[in-house]
CSV table of C-alpha atoms and ligand atoms in Angstrom, one decimal:
chain,number,residue,atom,x,y,z
X,1,MET,CA,76.5,-66.3,-117.6
X,2,LYS,CA,80.0,-64.8,-118.3
X,3,LYS,CA,80.0,-63.6,-121.9
X,4,LEU,CA,82.6,-64.9,-124.4
X,5,ILE,CA,84.1,-62.8,-127.1
X,6,ALA,CA,86.1,-64.9,-129.6
X,7,GLY,CA,88.0,-63.5,-132.5
X,8,ASN,CA,88.3,-65.5,-135.7
X,9,TRP,CA,91.4,-64.2,-137.6
X,10,LYS,CA,90.6,-66.5,-140.6
X,11,MET,CA,93.6,-66.7,-142.9
X,12,ASN,CA,95.2,-63.5,-141.8
X,13,GLY,CA,98.3,-62.6,-139.9
X,14,SER,CA,102.1,-62.8,-139.9
X,15,LEU,CA,104.6,-63.2,-137.1
X,16,ALA,CA,105.1,-59.4,-136.9
X,17,ALA,CA,101.4,-58.5,-137.2
X,18,ASN,CA,100.4,-61.1,-134.6
X,19,GLU,CA,102.9,-59.8,-132.1
X,20,ALA,CA,101.6,-56.2,-132.6
X,21,LEU,CA,97.9,-57.3,-132.3
X,22,MET,CA,98.4,-59.4,-129.2
X,23,GLY,CA,100.5,-56.6,-127.6
X,24,ALA,CA,97.7,-54.1,-128.2
X,25,LEU,CA,95.1,-56.5,-126.9
X,26,ARG,CA,96.9,-57.3,-123.7
X,27,ALA,CA,97.7,-53.7,-123.1
X,28,GLY,CA,94.0,-52.7,-123.5
X,29,LEU,CA,92.3,-55.6,-121.7
X,30,SER,CA,91.2,-55.1,-118.2
X,31,GLY,CA,89.6,-57.4,-115.7
X,32,PRO,CA,88.0,-60.9,-115.9
X,33,ALA,CA,84.4,-59.6,-116.5
X,34,ARG,CA,84.2,-61.6,-119.7
X,35,ASP,CA,86.1,-64.4,-121.4
X,36,VAL,CA,88.2,-63.5,-124.5
X,37,ALA,CA,89.7,-65.9,-127.1
X,38,VAL,CA,91.5,-65.6,-130.4
X,39,CYS,CA,91.2,-68.3,-133.0
X,40,VAL,CA,94.3,-68.1,-135.1
X,41,PRO,CA,95.8,-70.0,-138.1
X,42,ALA,CA,97.4,-73.3,-137.0
X,43,PRO,CA,101.0,-72.3,-137.8
X,44,TYR,CA,100.7,-69.4,-135.3
X,45,LEU,CA,99.2,-71.2,-132.4
X,46,ALA,CA,102.5,-71.6,-130.6
X,47,GLN,CA,103.5,-68.0,-131.1
X,48,VAL,CA,100.1,-66.6,-130.1
X,49,GLY,CA,99.8,-69.0,-127.2
X,50,ALA,CA,103.1,-67.6,-125.8
X,51,LEU,CA,101.9,-64.0,-126.3
X,52,ALA,CA,98.4,-64.6,-124.9
X,53,GLY,CA,99.2,-64.7,-121.2
X,54,ASP,CA,96.3,-66.0,-119.0
X,55,VAL,CA,93.7,-63.3,-120.0
X,56,ILE,CA,93.3,-64.4,-123.6
X,57,ALA,CA,92.4,-68.0,-124.4
X,58,LEU,CA,93.9,-69.7,-127.4
X,59,GLY,CA,91.6,-71.0,-130.1
X,60,ALA,CA,92.0,-73.0,-133.4
X,61,GLN,CA,89.8,-72.4,-136.5
X,62,ASP,CA,89.3,-76.1,-137.3
X,63,VAL,CA,90.1,-79.6,-136.0
X,64,SER,CA,90.4,-82.9,-137.8
X,65,ALA,CA,87.5,-85.3,-137.7
X,66,HIS,CA,90.1,-88.1,-137.4
X,67,GLU,CA,92.1,-89.1,-134.4
X,68,GLN,CA,95.5,-89.6,-136.0
X,69,GLY,CA,97.2,-91.2,-139.0
X,70,ALA,CA,97.3,-90.9,-142.8
X,71,TYR,CA,95.4,-87.6,-143.2
X,72,THR,CA,97.9,-85.3,-144.9
X,73,GLY,CA,97.4,-81.7,-144.0
X,74,GLU,CA,95.1,-82.3,-141.1
X,75,VAL,CA,95.7,-81.2,-137.5
X,76,SER,CA,94.4,-83.4,-134.7
X,77,ALA,CA,92.6,-82.3,-131.5
X,78,ALA,CA,95.5,-83.9,-129.4
X,79,MET,CA,98.0,-81.8,-131.3
X,80,LEU,CA,96.0,-78.7,-130.6
X,81,ARG,CA,95.7,-79.6,-127.0
X,82,GLU,CA,99.4,-79.9,-126.7
X,83,LEU,CA,99.7,-76.3,-127.8
X,84,GLY,CA,97.4,-75.1,-125.1
X,85,VAL,CA,94.3,-74.7,-127.3
X,86,ARG,CA,91.1,-74.2,-125.3
X,87,TYR,CA,88.6,-73.6,-128.1
X,88,ALA,CA,88.2,-74.9,-131.7
X,89,ILE,CA,85.8,-73.5,-134.2
X,90,VAL,CA,83.9,-76.3,-136.0
X,91,GLY,CA,81.5,-76.0,-138.9
X,92,HIS,CA,82.3,-72.4,-139.8
X,93,SER,CA,80.3,-71.6,-143.0
X,94,GLU,CA,83.5,-71.1,-144.9
X,95,ARG,CA,84.5,-74.7,-144.1
X,96,ARG,CA,81.0,-75.9,-144.9
X,97,GLN,CA,80.9,-74.0,-148.2
X,98,TYR,CA,84.5,-74.3,-149.5
X,99,HIS,CA,85.4,-77.7,-148.1
X,100,ALA,CA,82.0,-79.4,-148.3
X,101,GLU,CA,81.8,-80.2,-144.6
X,102,SER,CA,78.6,-81.9,-143.8
X,103,ASP,CA,76.6,-81.8,-140.6
X,104,ALA,CA,78.0,-85.3,-139.8
X,105,VAL,CA,81.6,-84.2,-140.2
X,106,VAL,CA,81.1,-81.1,-138.1
X,107,ALA,CA,79.6,-83.3,-135.4
X,108,LEU,CA,82.6,-85.6,-135.5
X,109,LYS,CA,85.0,-82.7,-135.3
X,110,ALA,CA,83.1,-81.5,-132.2
X,111,GLN,CA,83.5,-85.0,-130.7
X,112,ARG,CA,87.2,-85.1,-131.3
X,113,ALA,CA,87.7,-81.7,-129.7
X,114,LEU,CA,85.6,-82.6,-126.6
X,115,ALA,CA,87.6,-85.9,-126.2
X,116,CYS,CA,90.8,-83.8,-125.9
X,117,GLY,CA,89.3,-81.3,-123.5
X,118,ILE,CA,88.9,-78.6,-126.1
X,119,THR,CA,85.6,-76.7,-126.3
X,120,PRO,CA,84.2,-76.7,-129.8
X,121,ILE,CA,82.6,-73.5,-131.0
X,122,VAL,CA,79.9,-75.0,-133.2
X,123,CYS,CA,78.8,-72.7,-136.0
X,124,VAL,CA,75.3,-72.8,-137.4
X,125,GLY,CA,73.5,-70.5,-139.8
X,126,GLU,CA,71.3,-70.1,-142.8
X,127,THR,CA,72.2,-68.8,-146.3
X,128,LEU,CA,70.3,-65.8,-147.7
X,129,ALA,CA,68.2,-68.2,-149.9
X,130,GLU,CA,67.3,-70.3,-146.9
X,131,ARG,CA,66.2,-67.2,-145.0
X,132,GLU,CA,64.1,-66.0,-147.9
X,133,THR,CA,62.3,-69.3,-148.2
X,134,GLY,CA,61.5,-69.3,-144.4
X,135,ASP,CA,63.9,-72.2,-143.7
X,136,THR,CA,66.1,-70.5,-141.1
X,137,GLU,CA,64.9,-72.4,-138.1
X,138,ASN,CA,64.9,-75.7,-139.8
X,139,VAL,CA,68.5,-75.2,-141.0
X,140,VAL,CA,70.0,-74.2,-137.7
X,141,LYS,CA,68.1,-76.9,-135.8
X,142,ARG,CA,69.2,-79.6,-138.2
X,143,GLN,CA,72.9,-78.4,-138.0
X,144,LEU,CA,72.8,-78.3,-134.2
X,145,ALA,CA,70.8,-81.6,-133.9
X,146,ALA,CA,73.7,-83.4,-135.6
X,147,VAL,CA,76.1,-82.2,-133.0
X,148,ILE,CA,73.7,-82.9,-130.1
X,149,HIS,CA,73.1,-86.4,-131.4
X,150,ALA,CA,76.8,-87.3,-131.7
X,151,ASN,CA,77.8,-85.8,-128.4
X,152,GLY,CA,74.9,-86.6,-126.1
X,153,HIS,CA,75.7,-85.8,-122.5
X,154,CYS,CA,78.9,-83.8,-123.4
X,155,ILE,CA,76.7,-81.2,-125.2
X,156,SER,CA,76.8,-78.9,-122.2
X,157,GLU,CA,80.5,-78.4,-122.8
X,158,VAL,CA,80.1,-76.8,-126.2
X,159,VAL,CA,79.7,-73.2,-127.3
X,160,VAL,CA,77.3,-72.5,-130.1
X,161,ALA,CA,77.7,-69.7,-132.6
X,162,TYR,CA,74.8,-68.5,-134.7
X,163,GLU,CA,76.3,-67.0,-137.8
X,164,PRO,CA,73.8,-66.2,-140.6
X,165,VAL,CA,75.9,-66.8,-143.7
X,166,TRP,CA,74.5,-63.7,-145.4
X,167,ALA,CA,76.0,-61.6,-142.5
X,168,ILE,CA,79.5,-63.0,-142.5
X,169,GLY,CA,82.1,-60.6,-143.9
X,170,THR,CA,79.4,-58.7,-145.8
X,171,GLY,CA,78.8,-55.7,-143.4
X,172,LYS,CA,75.2,-56.9,-143.1
X,173,THR,CA,74.3,-57.6,-139.5
X,174,ALA,CA,71.2,-59.5,-138.3
X,175,THR,CA,69.1,-57.0,-136.3
X,176,PRO,CA,69.2,-57.7,-132.6
X,177,GLN,CA,65.6,-59.0,-132.9
X,178,GLN,CA,66.4,-61.3,-135.8
X,179,ALA,CA,69.4,-62.7,-133.9
X,180,GLN,CA,67.5,-63.1,-130.7
X,181,GLN,CA,64.7,-65.0,-132.4
X,182,VAL,CA,67.1,-67.6,-133.7
X,183,HIS,CA,69.1,-67.7,-130.4
X,184,ALA,CA,65.8,-68.4,-128.5
X,185,VAL,CA,65.2,-71.4,-130.9
X,186,LEU,CA,68.7,-72.7,-130.3
X,187,ARG,CA,68.3,-72.2,-126.5
X,188,ALA,CA,65.1,-74.2,-126.5
X,189,GLN,CA,66.7,-77.0,-128.5
X,190,LEU,CA,69.7,-77.1,-126.1
X,191,HIS,CA,67.4,-77.0,-123.1
X,192,ALA,CA,65.5,-80.1,-124.4
X,193,ALA,CA,68.8,-81.9,-124.9
X,194,SER,CA,70.7,-81.2,-121.7
X,195,ALA,CA,69.9,-80.7,-118.1
X,196,HIS,CA,72.9,-78.3,-118.0
X,197,SER,CA,71.9,-76.2,-120.9
X,198,ASP,CA,72.2,-73.1,-118.8
X,199,ARG,CA,76.0,-73.4,-119.0
X,200,ILE,CA,76.0,-73.3,-122.8
X,201,ARG,CA,76.9,-70.0,-124.4
X,202,ILE,CA,75.3,-69.0,-127.7
X,203,LEU,CA,77.4,-66.4,-129.6
X,204,TYR,CA,76.3,-64.2,-132.4
X,205,GLY,CA,78.6,-63.8,-135.4
X,206,GLY,CA,78.3,-61.9,-138.6
X,207,SER,CA,79.6,-58.4,-139.1
X,208,MET,CA,79.6,-57.7,-135.4
X,209,ASN,CA,81.5,-54.5,-134.9
X,210,ALA,CA,82.3,-51.8,-132.3
X,211,GLY,CA,79.0,-49.9,-133.3
X,212,ASN,CA,76.5,-52.8,-133.1
X,213,ALA,CA,78.0,-55.1,-130.5
X,214,ALA,CA,76.4,-53.6,-127.4
X,215,GLU,CA,72.9,-53.8,-128.6
X,216,LEU,CA,73.2,-57.3,-129.9
X,217,MET,CA,74.7,-58.4,-126.6
X,218,THR,CA,71.9,-57.0,-124.5
X,219,GLN,CA,69.5,-59.6,-126.0
X,220,PRO,CA,68.6,-62.2,-123.4
X,221,ASP,CA,69.9,-65.2,-125.4
X,222,ILE,CA,73.1,-63.7,-126.9
X,223,ASP,CA,76.0,-64.7,-124.7
X,224,GLY,CA,78.8,-63.1,-126.6
X,225,GLY,CA,80.2,-62.8,-130.1
X,226,LEU,CA,82.3,-64.6,-132.7
X,227,ILE,CA,84.1,-61.8,-134.5
X,228,GLY,CA,85.9,-62.0,-137.9
X,229,GLY,CA,87.1,-58.8,-139.5
X,230,ALA,CA,86.8,-56.6,-136.5
X,231,SER,CA,89.0,-58.9,-134.4
X,232,LEU,CA,92.0,-57.9,-136.5
X,233,LYS,CA,91.6,-54.3,-135.4
X,234,PRO,CA,92.7,-54.0,-131.8
X,235,GLU,CA,90.7,-50.8,-131.0
X,236,ASP,CA,87.5,-52.3,-132.4
X,237,PHE,CA,88.0,-55.7,-130.8
X,238,LEU,CA,88.6,-54.0,-127.4
X,239,LYS,CA,85.5,-51.9,-127.8
X,240,ILE,CA,83.4,-55.1,-128.6
X,241,ILE,CA,84.9,-56.8,-125.5
X,242,ALA,CA,84.1,-53.7,-123.4
X,243,SER,CA,80.5,-53.8,-124.5
X,244,ALA,CA,80.0,-57.4,-123.4
X,245,ARG,CA,78.5,-57.1,-119.9
C,1,PEP,C1,83.3,-65.1,-138.8
C,1,PEP,O1,84.2,-65.3,-139.6
C,1,PEP,O2,83.0,-65.9,-138.0
C,1,PEP,C2,82.6,-63.7,-138.8
C,1,PEP,C3,81.6,-63.5,-138.0
C,1,PEP,O3,83.2,-62.8,-139.7
C,1,PEP,P1,82.8,-61.2,-139.8
C,1,PEP,O4,82.8,-60.7,-138.4
C,1,PEP,O5,83.9,-60.7,-140.6
C,1,PEP,O6,81.5,-61.1,-140.4
């Protein structure tokens, strides 16, 4: 399966910084050996889409659970699609934590994205407290089950990202073995849900960087990465991309 490396810029960037970053990425990217995407703040989608060419796919960081109408501040899947968006992150832990997004809302967001031809990158992951009480598997399975339940036969069109909350932006990475263990659980769950589960990529995210990416991505069930901080540094992001084989 072709690996996917997706950058999550979070709430970072400016017109000038985006232009410099995209210029450096395009200059450093070679060959179609893996898929590359950048998930950028909504106001920059048009700009980055124009800079991305056809080697870097455009991604959003969120999508509304509603189709259209009186939802001030929301951005619909149809609007994203018009801007050429291919991927939309749903259920990032920062959205779950700061915006109280439930599993049900995340599942609806995935549904809206799929209905408009956008691939949702569905984030799941346990907090440190949940890991320490031995609840990791239950938590990620519950989070993924909501999306599977709402999306049925479309489930083979999603990307899943395992992002342990304790590893996001903290510099603490799951060991390759810890990550693989959870990825194998998610793989089995997807396999039970879809005859086409072999098409579903499961990314690891959480302080992935130029130094640890290669080892993480040699694990059998790690099909790429969702990268926050390091995706803003072109040299590091390019190294991560180069280590995905
Ligand atoms: C993320 O935001 O999805 C993420 C993995 O962040 P970081 O790489 O900075 O830990």
